[in-house]
CSV table of C-alpha atoms in Angstrom, one decimal:
chain,number,residue,atom,x,y,z
A,183,UNK,CA,0.0,0.0,0.0
A,184,UNK,CA,2.8,2.3,0.9
A,185,UNK,CA,4.6,1.4,-2.3
A,186,UNK,CA,1.6,2.3,-4.3
A,187,UNK,CA,1.4,5.7,-2.7
A,188,UNK,CA,5.1,6.2,-3.4
A,189,UNK,CA,4.6,5.4,-7.1
A,190,UNK,CA,1.7,7.8,-7.4
A,191,UNK,CA,3.8,10.6,-5.8
A,192,UNK,CA,6.8,9.9,-8.2
A,193,UNK,CA,4.5,9.9,-11.3
A,194,UNK,CA,2.8,13.1,-10.2
A,195,UNK,CA,6.2,14.9,-9.8
A,196,UNK,CA,7.3,13.6,-13.2
A,197,UNK,CA,4.2,14.9,-14.9
A,198,UNK,CA,4.6,18.3,-13.4
A,199,UNK,CA,8.2,18.4,-14.6
A,200,UNK,CA,7.3,17.5,-18.1
A,201,UNK,CA,4.6,20.2,-18.2
A,202,UNK,CA,7.0,22.8,-17.0
A,203,UNK,CA,9.6,21.7,-19.6
A,204,UNK,CA,7.0,21.9,-22.4
A,205,UNK,CA,6.0,25.4,-21.3
A,206,UNK,CA,9.6,26.5,-21.3
A,207,UNK,CA,10.2,25.1,-24.8
A,208,UNK,CA,7.1,26.9,-26.1
A,209,UNK,CA,8.3,30.2,-24.6
A,210,UNK,CA,11.8,29.7,-26.0
A,211,UNK,CA,10.4,29.1,-29.5
A,212,UNK,CA,8.1,32.1,-29.2
A,213,UNK,CA,11.1,34.4,-28.3
A,214,UNK,CA,13.1,33.0,-31.2
A,215,UNK,CA,10.3,33.8,-33.6
A,216,UNK,CA,10.1,37.3,-32.3
A,217,UNK,CA,13.9,37.8,-32.7
A,218,UNK,CA,13.9,36.4,-36.2
A,219,UNK,CA,11.0,38.7,-37.1
A,220,UNK,CA,12.9,41.8,-35.8
A,221,UNK,CA,16.1,40.8,-37.7
A,222,UNK,CA,14.2,40.3,-40.9
A,223,UNK,CA,12.9,43.8,-40.7
A,224,UNK,CA,16.2,45.4,-39.6
A,225,UNK,CA,16.9,48.5,-41.7
A,226,UNK,CA,20.4,49.4,-40.5
A,227,UNK,CA,20.5,51.6,-37.4
A,228,UNK,CA,24.3,52.0,-37.2
A,229,UNK,CA,26.3,53.3,-40.3
A,230,UNK,CA,29.7,51.8,-40.8
A,231,UNK,CA,28.8,48.2,-39.9
A,232,UNK,CA,27.6,45.3,-42.1
A,233,UNK,CA,28.5,43.9,-45.4
A,234,UNK,CA,29.5,46.5,-48.0
A,235,UNK,CA,27.2,46.9,-51.0
A,236,UNK,CA,28.5,48.6,-54.1
A,237,UNK,CA,26.5,51.3,-55.8
A,238,UNK,CA,26.5,53.8,-58.7
A,239,UNK,CA,26.0,57.6,-58.5
A,240,UNK,CA,25.6,60.5,-61.0
A,241,UNK,CA,26.1,64.2,-60.5
A,242,UNK,CA,26.8,67.7,-61.7
A,243,UNK,CA,29.3,70.3,-60.7
A,244,UNK,CA,30.0,74.1,-61.0
A,245,UNK,CA,33.6,75.0,-61.7
A,246,UNK,CA,35.8,77.9,-60.9
A,247,UNK,CA,39.0,77.7,-63.1
A,248,UNK,CA,42.3,79.5,-62.6
A,249,UNK,CA,45.6,79.3,-64.4
A,250,UNK,CA,49.4,79.3,-63.8
A,251,UNK,CA,51.8,79.7,-66.7
A,252,UNK,CA,53.8,82.2,-68.7
A,253,UNK,CA,51.3,84.9,-68.2
A,254,UNK,CA,51.1,84.6,-64.4
A,255,UNK,CA,51.8,87.9,-62.5
A,256,UNK,CA,55.3,86.6,-61.5
A,257,UNK,CA,57.5,83.7,-62.3
A,258,UNK,CA,56.9,81.8,-59.1
A,259,UNK,CA,55.4,78.3,-58.6
A,260,UNK,CA,51.5,78.5,-58.4
A,261,UNK,CA,51.6,82.3,-58.8
A,262,UNK,CA,48.2,83.4,-60.1
A,263,UNK,CA,45.7,86.1,-59.6
A,264,UNK,CA,42.1,85.9,-58.3
A,265,UNK,CA,41.0,88.1,-61.2
A,266,UNK,CA,41.9,85.2,-63.5
A,267,UNK,CA,39.1,83.1,-62.1
A,268,UNK,CA,36.5,82.0,-64.7
A,269,UNK,CA,33.4,79.8,-64.4
A,270,UNK,CA,32.5,76.4,-65.8
A,271,UNK,CA,30.4,73.3,-65.3
A,272,UNK,CA,30.4,69.6,-65.7
A,273,UNK,CA,28.6,66.2,-65.4
A,274,UNK,CA,30.0,63.0,-63.9
A,275,UNK,CA,29.2,59.5,-62.8
A,276,UNK,CA,30.9,56.9,-60.6
A,277,UNK,CA,30.9,53.5,-59.1
A,278,UNK,CA,31.8,52.8,-55.5
A,279,UNK,CA,33.0,49.2,-55.6
A,280,UNK,CA,34.9,49.1,-52.3
A,281,UNK,CA,34.2,50.6,-48.8
A,282,UNK,CA,37.1,53.0,-49.4
A,283,UNK,CA,37.5,53.3,-53.2
A,284,UNK,CA,35.4,54.7,-56.0
A,285,UNK,CA,36.0,55.3,-59.7
A,286,UNK,CA,34.6,58.3,-61.6
A,287,UNK,CA,34.4,59.7,-65.1
A,288,UNK,CA,33.2,63.1,-66.1
A,289,UNK,CA,33.0,65.8,-68.7
A,290,UNK,CA,34.1,69.3,-67.7
A,291,UNK,CA,34.1,72.7,-69.3
A,292,UNK,CA,36.1,75.5,-67.7
A,293,UNK,CA,37.5,78.8,-69.0
A,294,UNK,CA,40.9,80.0,-68.1
A,295,UNK,CA,42.3,83.5,-68.5
A,296,UNK,CA,45.6,85.3,-68.1
A,297,UNK,CA,46.8,88.9,-68.6
A,298,UNK,CA,50.2,90.6,-68.2
A,299,UNK,CA,48.4,93.7,-67.1
A,300,UNK,CA,48.0,92.2,-63.6
A,301,UNK,CA,51.8,92.2,-63.1
A,302,UNK,CA,53.3,94.9,-61.0
A,303,UNK,CA,54.9,97.6,-63.2
A,304,UNK,CA,57.2,98.7,-60.4
A,305,UNK,CA,58.6,95.3,-59.5
A,306,UNK,CA,62.0,94.3,-60.9
A,307,UNK,CA,60.9,90.8,-61.8
A,308,UNK,CA,57.3,91.5,-62.7
A,309,UNK,CA,57.9,94.7,-64.9
A,310,UNK,CA,59.0,92.8,-68.0
A,311,UNK,CA,55.8,90.8,-67.9
A,312,UNK,CA,53.8,94.0,-67.5
A,313,UNK,CA,55.7,95.5,-70.5
A,314,UNK,CA,55.1,92.4,-72.6
A,315,UNK,CA,51.3,93.0,-72.4
A,316,UNK,CA,50.1,89.6,-73.7
A,317,UNK,CA,46.8,88.2,-72.7
A,318,UNK,CA,44.6,85.2,-73.6
A,319,UNK,CA,41.5,83.2,-72.8
A,320,UNK,CA,40.9,79.5,-73.4
A,321,UNK,CA,37.9,77.2,-73.1
A,322,UNK,CA,39.0,73.8,-71.8
A,323,UNK,CA,36.8,70.8,-72.7
A,324,UNK,CA,37.9,67.9,-70.6
A,325,UNK,CA,37.2,64.1,-70.3
A,326,UNK,CA,38.5,62.9,-67.0
A,327,UNK,CA,38.7,59.5,-65.3
A,328,UNK,CA,39.8,59.2,-61.7
A,329,UNK,CA,40.1,57.0,-58.6
A,330,UNK,CA,38.8,58.3,-55.3
A,331,UNK,CA,40.5,57.1,-52.1
A,332,UNK,CA,38.3,57.8,-49.1
A,333,UNK,CA,39.6,58.7,-45.7
A,334,UNK,CA,36.9,56.8,-43.8
A,335,UNK,CA,35.7,53.3,-44.8
A,336,UNK,CA,32.0,53.1,-45.2
A,337,UNK,CA,30.5,49.6,-44.7
A,338,UNK,CA,26.9,48.8,-45.5
A,339,UNK,CA,24.8,49.8,-48.5
A,340,UNK,CA,24.1,53.1,-50.3
A,341,UNK,CA,21.5,54.0,-47.7
A,342,UNK,CA,24.1,53.7,-44.9
A,343,UNK,CA,26.5,56.3,-46.3
A,344,UNK,CA,28.5,58.3,-43.7
A,345,UNK,CA,27.3,61.8,-42.9
A,346,UNK,CA,30.8,63.1,-43.7
A,347,UNK,CA,33.8,61.8,-45.6
A,348,UNK,CA,37.0,63.1,-47.3
A,349,UNK,CA,39.0,61.8,-50.2
A,350,UNK,CA,42.0,62.0,-52.5
A,351,UNK,CA,41.4,61.8,-56.2
A,352,UNK,CA,44.0,60.9,-58.9
A,353,UNK,CA,43.4,60.3,-62.5
A,354,UNK,CA,44.0,61.1,-66.2
A,355,UNK,CA,42.3,63.4,-68.6
A,356,UNK,CA,42.3,64.3,-72.3
A,357,UNK,CA,41.2,67.9,-73.2
A,358,UNK,CA,40.6,70.2,-76.2
A,359,UNK,CA,41.8,73.8,-76.0
A,360,UNK,CA,42.0,76.7,-78.4
A,361,UNK,CA,43.7,79.9,-76.9
A,362,UNK,CA,42.3,83.2,-78.1
A,363,UNK,CA,43.5,86.8,-77.9
A,364,UNK,CA,41.7,90.1,-78.2
A,365,UNK,CA,42.9,92.2,-81.2
A,366,UNK,CA,43.9,95.8,-80.3
A,367,UNK,CA,41.8,98.6,-81.8
A,368,UNK,CA,44.7,99.7,-84.0
A,369,UNK,CA,48.0,98.5,-85.4
A,370,UNK,CA,50.3,100.4,-82.9
A,371,UNK,CA,53.4,98.7,-84.3
A,372,UNK,CA,52.9,100.5,-87.6
A,373,UNK,CA,51.8,103.9,-86.1
A,374,UNK,CA,52.0,104.9,-82.5
A,375,UNK,CA,49.2,107.4,-82.8
A,376,UNK,CA,46.7,104.5,-83.6
A,377,UNK,CA,46.0,105.9,-87.1
A,378,UNK,CA,46.4,102.4,-88.8
A,379,UNK,CA,43.5,100.1,-88.3
A,380,UNK,CA,44.1,96.6,-87.1
A,381,UNK,CA,42.3,93.7,-88.9
A,382,UNK,CA,39.4,92.3,-86.9
A,383,UNK,CA,39.9,95.1,-84.3
A,384,UNK,CA,38.3,94.4,-80.9
A,385,UNK,CA,37.5,90.7,-81.7
A,386,UNK,CA,38.7,87.6,-79.9
A,387,UNK,CA,40.6,85.5,-82.4
A,388,UNK,CA,42.1,82.1,-82.3
A,389,UNK,CA,45.9,82.3,-81.7
A,390,UNK,CA,47.0,78.8,-82.7
A,391,UNK,CA,46.3,79.2,-86.4
A,392,UNK,CA,48.2,82.5,-86.5
A,393,UNK,CA,51.5,80.9,-85.4
A,394,UNK,CA,52.6,83.8,-83.1
A,395,UNK,CA,56.0,82.1,-82.4
A,396,UNK,CA,56.8,81.2,-85.9
A,397,UNK,CA,54.9,77.9,-86.2
A,398,UNK,CA,53.7,78.8,-89.7
A,399,UNK,CA,57.1,80.0,-90.7
A,400,UNK,CA,58.8,76.6,-90.2
A,401,UNK,CA,60.7,77.9,-87.1
A,402,UNK,CA,59.1,75.6,-84.6
A,403,UNK,CA,56.4,72.9,-84.7
A,404,UNK,CA,52.8,73.8,-84.3
A,405,UNK,CA,51.2,72.8,-81.0
A,406,UNK,CA,48.2,70.6,-80.8
A,407,UNK,CA,44.7,71.4,-79.8
A,408,UNK,CA,44.1,68.1,-78.1
A,409,UNK,CA,46.4,67.3,-75.1
A,410,UNK,CA,46.6,65.2,-71.9
A,411,UNK,CA,46.8,66.1,-68.2
A,412,UNK,CA,47.1,64.6,-64.8
A,413,UNK,CA,44.3,65.7,-62.5
A,414,UNK,CA,44.9,65.6,-58.7
A,415,UNK,CA,42.4,66.8,-56.1
A,416,UNK,CA,41.3,66.6,-52.5
A,417,UNK,CA,37.6,66.8,-51.6
A,418,UNK,CA,35.1,66.5,-48.8
A,419,UNK,CA,31.4,65.5,-49.0
A,420,UNK,CA,28.4,65.4,-46.8
A,421,UNK,CA,25.3,63.2,-47.0
A,422,UNK,CA,22.1,65.3,-47.2
A,423,UNK,CA,19.8,63.7,-44.6
A,424,UNK,CA,16.8,61.7,-45.7
A,425,UNK,CA,17.7,61.9,-49.4
A,426,UNK,CA,19.8,60.1,-51.9
A,427,UNK,CA,21.9,63.2,-52.4
A,428,UNK,CA,25.5,64.0,-51.5
A,429,UNK,CA,27.0,67.5,-51.7
A,430,UNK,CA,30.7,68.2,-51.8
A,431,UNK,CA,33.6,70.6,-52.4
A,432,UNK,CA,36.7,69.6,-54.4
A,433,UNK,CA,40.0,71.5,-54.8
A,434,UNK,CA,42.3,70.3,-57.6
A,435,UNK,CA,44.8,71.1,-60.2
A,436,UNK,CA,45.7,69.7,-63.7
A,437,UNK,CA,49.3,69.3,-64.6
A,438,UNK,CA,49.2,69.8,-68.4
A,439,UNK,CA,51.4,68.1,-71.0
A,440,UNK,CA,51.6,71.4,-72.9
A,441,UNK,CA,53.1,74.8,-72.4
A,442,UNK,CA,50.8,76.5,-74.9
A,443,UNK,CA,47.5,76.8,-73.0
A,444,UNK,CA,48.3,80.5,-73.2
A,445,UNK,CA,49.9,80.5,-76.7
A,446,UNK,CA,53.2,81.6,-75.0
A,447,UNK,CA,56.3,79.4,-74.6
A,448,UNK,CA,59.4,80.2,-76.6
A,449,UNK,CA,61.0,83.2,-78.3
A,450,UNK,CA,59.8,86.1,-80.4
A,451,UNK,CA,60.1,86.1,-84.1
A,452,UNK,CA,61.3,89.2,-85.9
A,453,UNK,CA,58.2,91.1,-86.9
A,454,UNK,CA,59.2,91.6,-90.5
A,455,UNK,CA,59.1,87.9,-91.0
A,456,UNK,CA,55.3,87.8,-90.7
A,457,UNK,CA,53.3,88.0,-93.9
A,458,UNK,CA,50.0,88.0,-92.0
A,459,UNK,CA,49.5,91.4,-90.3
A,460,UNK,CA,47.2,89.9,-87.7
A,461,UNK,CA,49.8,87.3,-86.7
A,462,UNK,CA,52.4,90.1,-86.4
A,463,UNK,CA,50.1,92.2,-84.2
A,464,UNK,CA,49.1,89.3,-81.9
A,465,UNK,CA,52.7,88.1,-81.5
A,466,UNK,CA,53.9,91.3,-79.8
A,467,UNK,CA,51.4,93.6,-78.1
A,468,UNK,CA,54.0,95.5,-76.1
A,469,UNK,CA,53.4,98.6,-78.2
A,470,UNK,CA,49.6,98.7,-77.4
A,471,UNK,CA,49.0,101.5,-74.8
A,472,UNK,CA,45.9,99.7,-73.4
A,473,UNK,CA,45.3,96.3,-71.7
A,474,UNK,CA,42.9,93.7,-73.2
A,475,UNK,CA,40.2,95.2,-71.1
A,476,UNK,CA,40.9,98.8,-72.3
A,477,UNK,CA,42.8,100.1,-69.2
A,478,UNK,CA,45.5,102.6,-69.9
A,479,UNK,CA,49.1,101.2,-69.3
A,480,UNK,CA,52.0,102.9,-67.6
A,481,UNK,CA,54.7,103.2,-70.3
A,482,UNK,CA,57.0,105.4,-68.3
A,483,UNK,CA,59.9,102.9,-68.1
A,484,UNK,CA,59.7,101.8,-71.7
A,485,UNK,CA,61.5,103.3,-74.7
A,486,UNK,CA,60.7,102.9,-78.3
A,487,UNK,CA,63.0,101.5,-81.0
A,488,UNK,CA,62.5,101.0,-84.7
A,489,UNK,CA,62.9,97.4,-85.8
A,490,UNK,CA,62.9,97.0,-89.6
A,491,UNK,CA,60.5,99.9,-90.0
A,492,UNK,CA,58.1,98.7,-87.4
A,493,UNK,CA,57.9,100.4,-84.0
A,494,UNK,CA,58.0,98.4,-80.8
A,495,UNK,CA,59.1,98.7,-77.2
A,496,UNK,CA,62.5,97.6,-75.9
A,497,UNK,CA,62.3,96.0,-72.5
A,498,UNK,CA,65.3,96.0,-70.1
A,499,UNK,CA,65.1,92.6,-68.4
A,500,UNK,CA,64.6,88.9,-69.1
A,501,UNK,CA,61.9,89.5,-71.7
A,502,UNK,CA,62.2,91.0,-75.1
A,503,UNK,CA,59.7,92.6,-77.4
A,504,UNK,CA,59.5,91.4,-80.9
A,505,UNK,CA,63.3,91.3,-81.5
A,506,UNK,CA,64.2,88.0,-83.2
A,507,UNK,CA,65.2,85.4,-80.7
A,508,UNK,CA,64.4,87.4,-77.5
A,509,UNK,CA,62.5,85.7,-74.7
A,510,UNK,CA,58.7,85.6,-75.0
A,511,UNK,CA,58.0,82.7,-72.6
A,512,UNK,CA,59.6,79.9,-70.6
A,513,UNK,CA,59.6,76.5,-72.4
A,514,UNK,CA,61.1,74.7,-69.4
A,515,UNK,CA,57.8,74.5,-67.4
A,516,UNK,CA,54.4,73.4,-68.6
A,517,UNK,CA,51.2,75.2,-67.7
A,518,UNK,CA,48.8,74.3,-64.9
A,519,UNK,CA,45.1,74.8,-64.3
A,520,UNK,CA,43.5,75.0,-60.9
A,521,UNK,CA,39.9,73.9,-60.6
A,522,UNK,CA,37.5,74.3,-57.6
A,523,UNK,CA,34.2,72.4,-57.9
A,524,UNK,CA,31.0,72.5,-56.0
A,525,UNK,CA,29.4,69.0,-56.6
A,526,UNK,CA,26.0,67.4,-56.0
A,527,UNK,CA,25.5,63.7,-56.7
A,528,UNK,CA,22.5,61.3,-56.6
A,529,UNK,CA,22.9,57.8,-55.4
A,530,UNK,CA,21.3,55.2,-57.6
A,531,UNK,CA,19.6,52.5,-55.5
A,532,UNK,CA,19.4,52.2,-51.8
A,533,UNK,CA,15.7,52.9,-51.2
A,534,UNK,CA,14.8,49.2,-50.9
A,535,UNK,CA,16.3,46.7,-48.5
A,536,UNK,CA,16.4,42.9,-48.6
A,537,UNK,CA,15.2,40.9,-45.7
A,538,UNK,CA,17.7,38.7,-43.9
A,539,UNK,CA,17.3,35.0,-44.6
A,540,UNK,CA,17.6,32.4,-41.8
A,541,UNK,CA,17.1,28.7,-41.9
């Protein structure tokens, strides 16, 4: 009888234990289902974590172009003048295939400008440039490809972009250029009083076809209108909240494989060798009493000589003025272009998210 009671008690305890275990299993399974459901709806709360997802982007930029070369105010590295700054624009696209690397390609148009009138007429080194009185403008049309190396790695997808990042950009570009010069109102080489009219007076004309350094006379080879450059830049960008947009600022320069972006590189050609009066006038503008913008020049420290029946100024210093073989530019250093860009890009994709899959 006692044994029977003992068996009943043992069985009752066992049944209670099984019931508790079953309830615990049900609660555990319920919690697991809730966890899986949360994970499957996870949209990425922390940027910078997770598996990187590549994405494409397209954008546009506004350019501010500046120039350093033979017509800079002084012969000093990166010497330029803020008045040289000219506008431009561009379009670009890219592919970010790595959490820290993207490749880009774009088309740019930027105008560059230079004028000897900005040189200091009282400076020992800058006065010869002021006396030379050359000027130009050039519309650069560029196709550029580059690699962007980002300072901060960005894991996750396009919708998990960092709020701020910085980068270094290095690439290659091919560009078309055609320097132009403004024709003086008169042929001051032939008559100092301006009584002889200049052909195409007041117009901007292409300088390359004129051969202002003797290219058309067989003295030197003509330069090309299509050239190459190495673009290098640093930039910073921010993500515009709750959008697919990114805004940025880029500061860069182009090292050019030409010294003729300004149509100036070598020596003067004697003026009496030119058969085209326009080429003669545009090759040496030191006799013109005005700048390309019409400002009166200070000619106090210049003296006039007569070279083969044509008047021009003689400049004491390291630059000549139309005398055969005297220095017009410096062929040892190529020109450079500085480009500042304000950029806005749109990220393609990133608005939809895949659910996590669990077995």
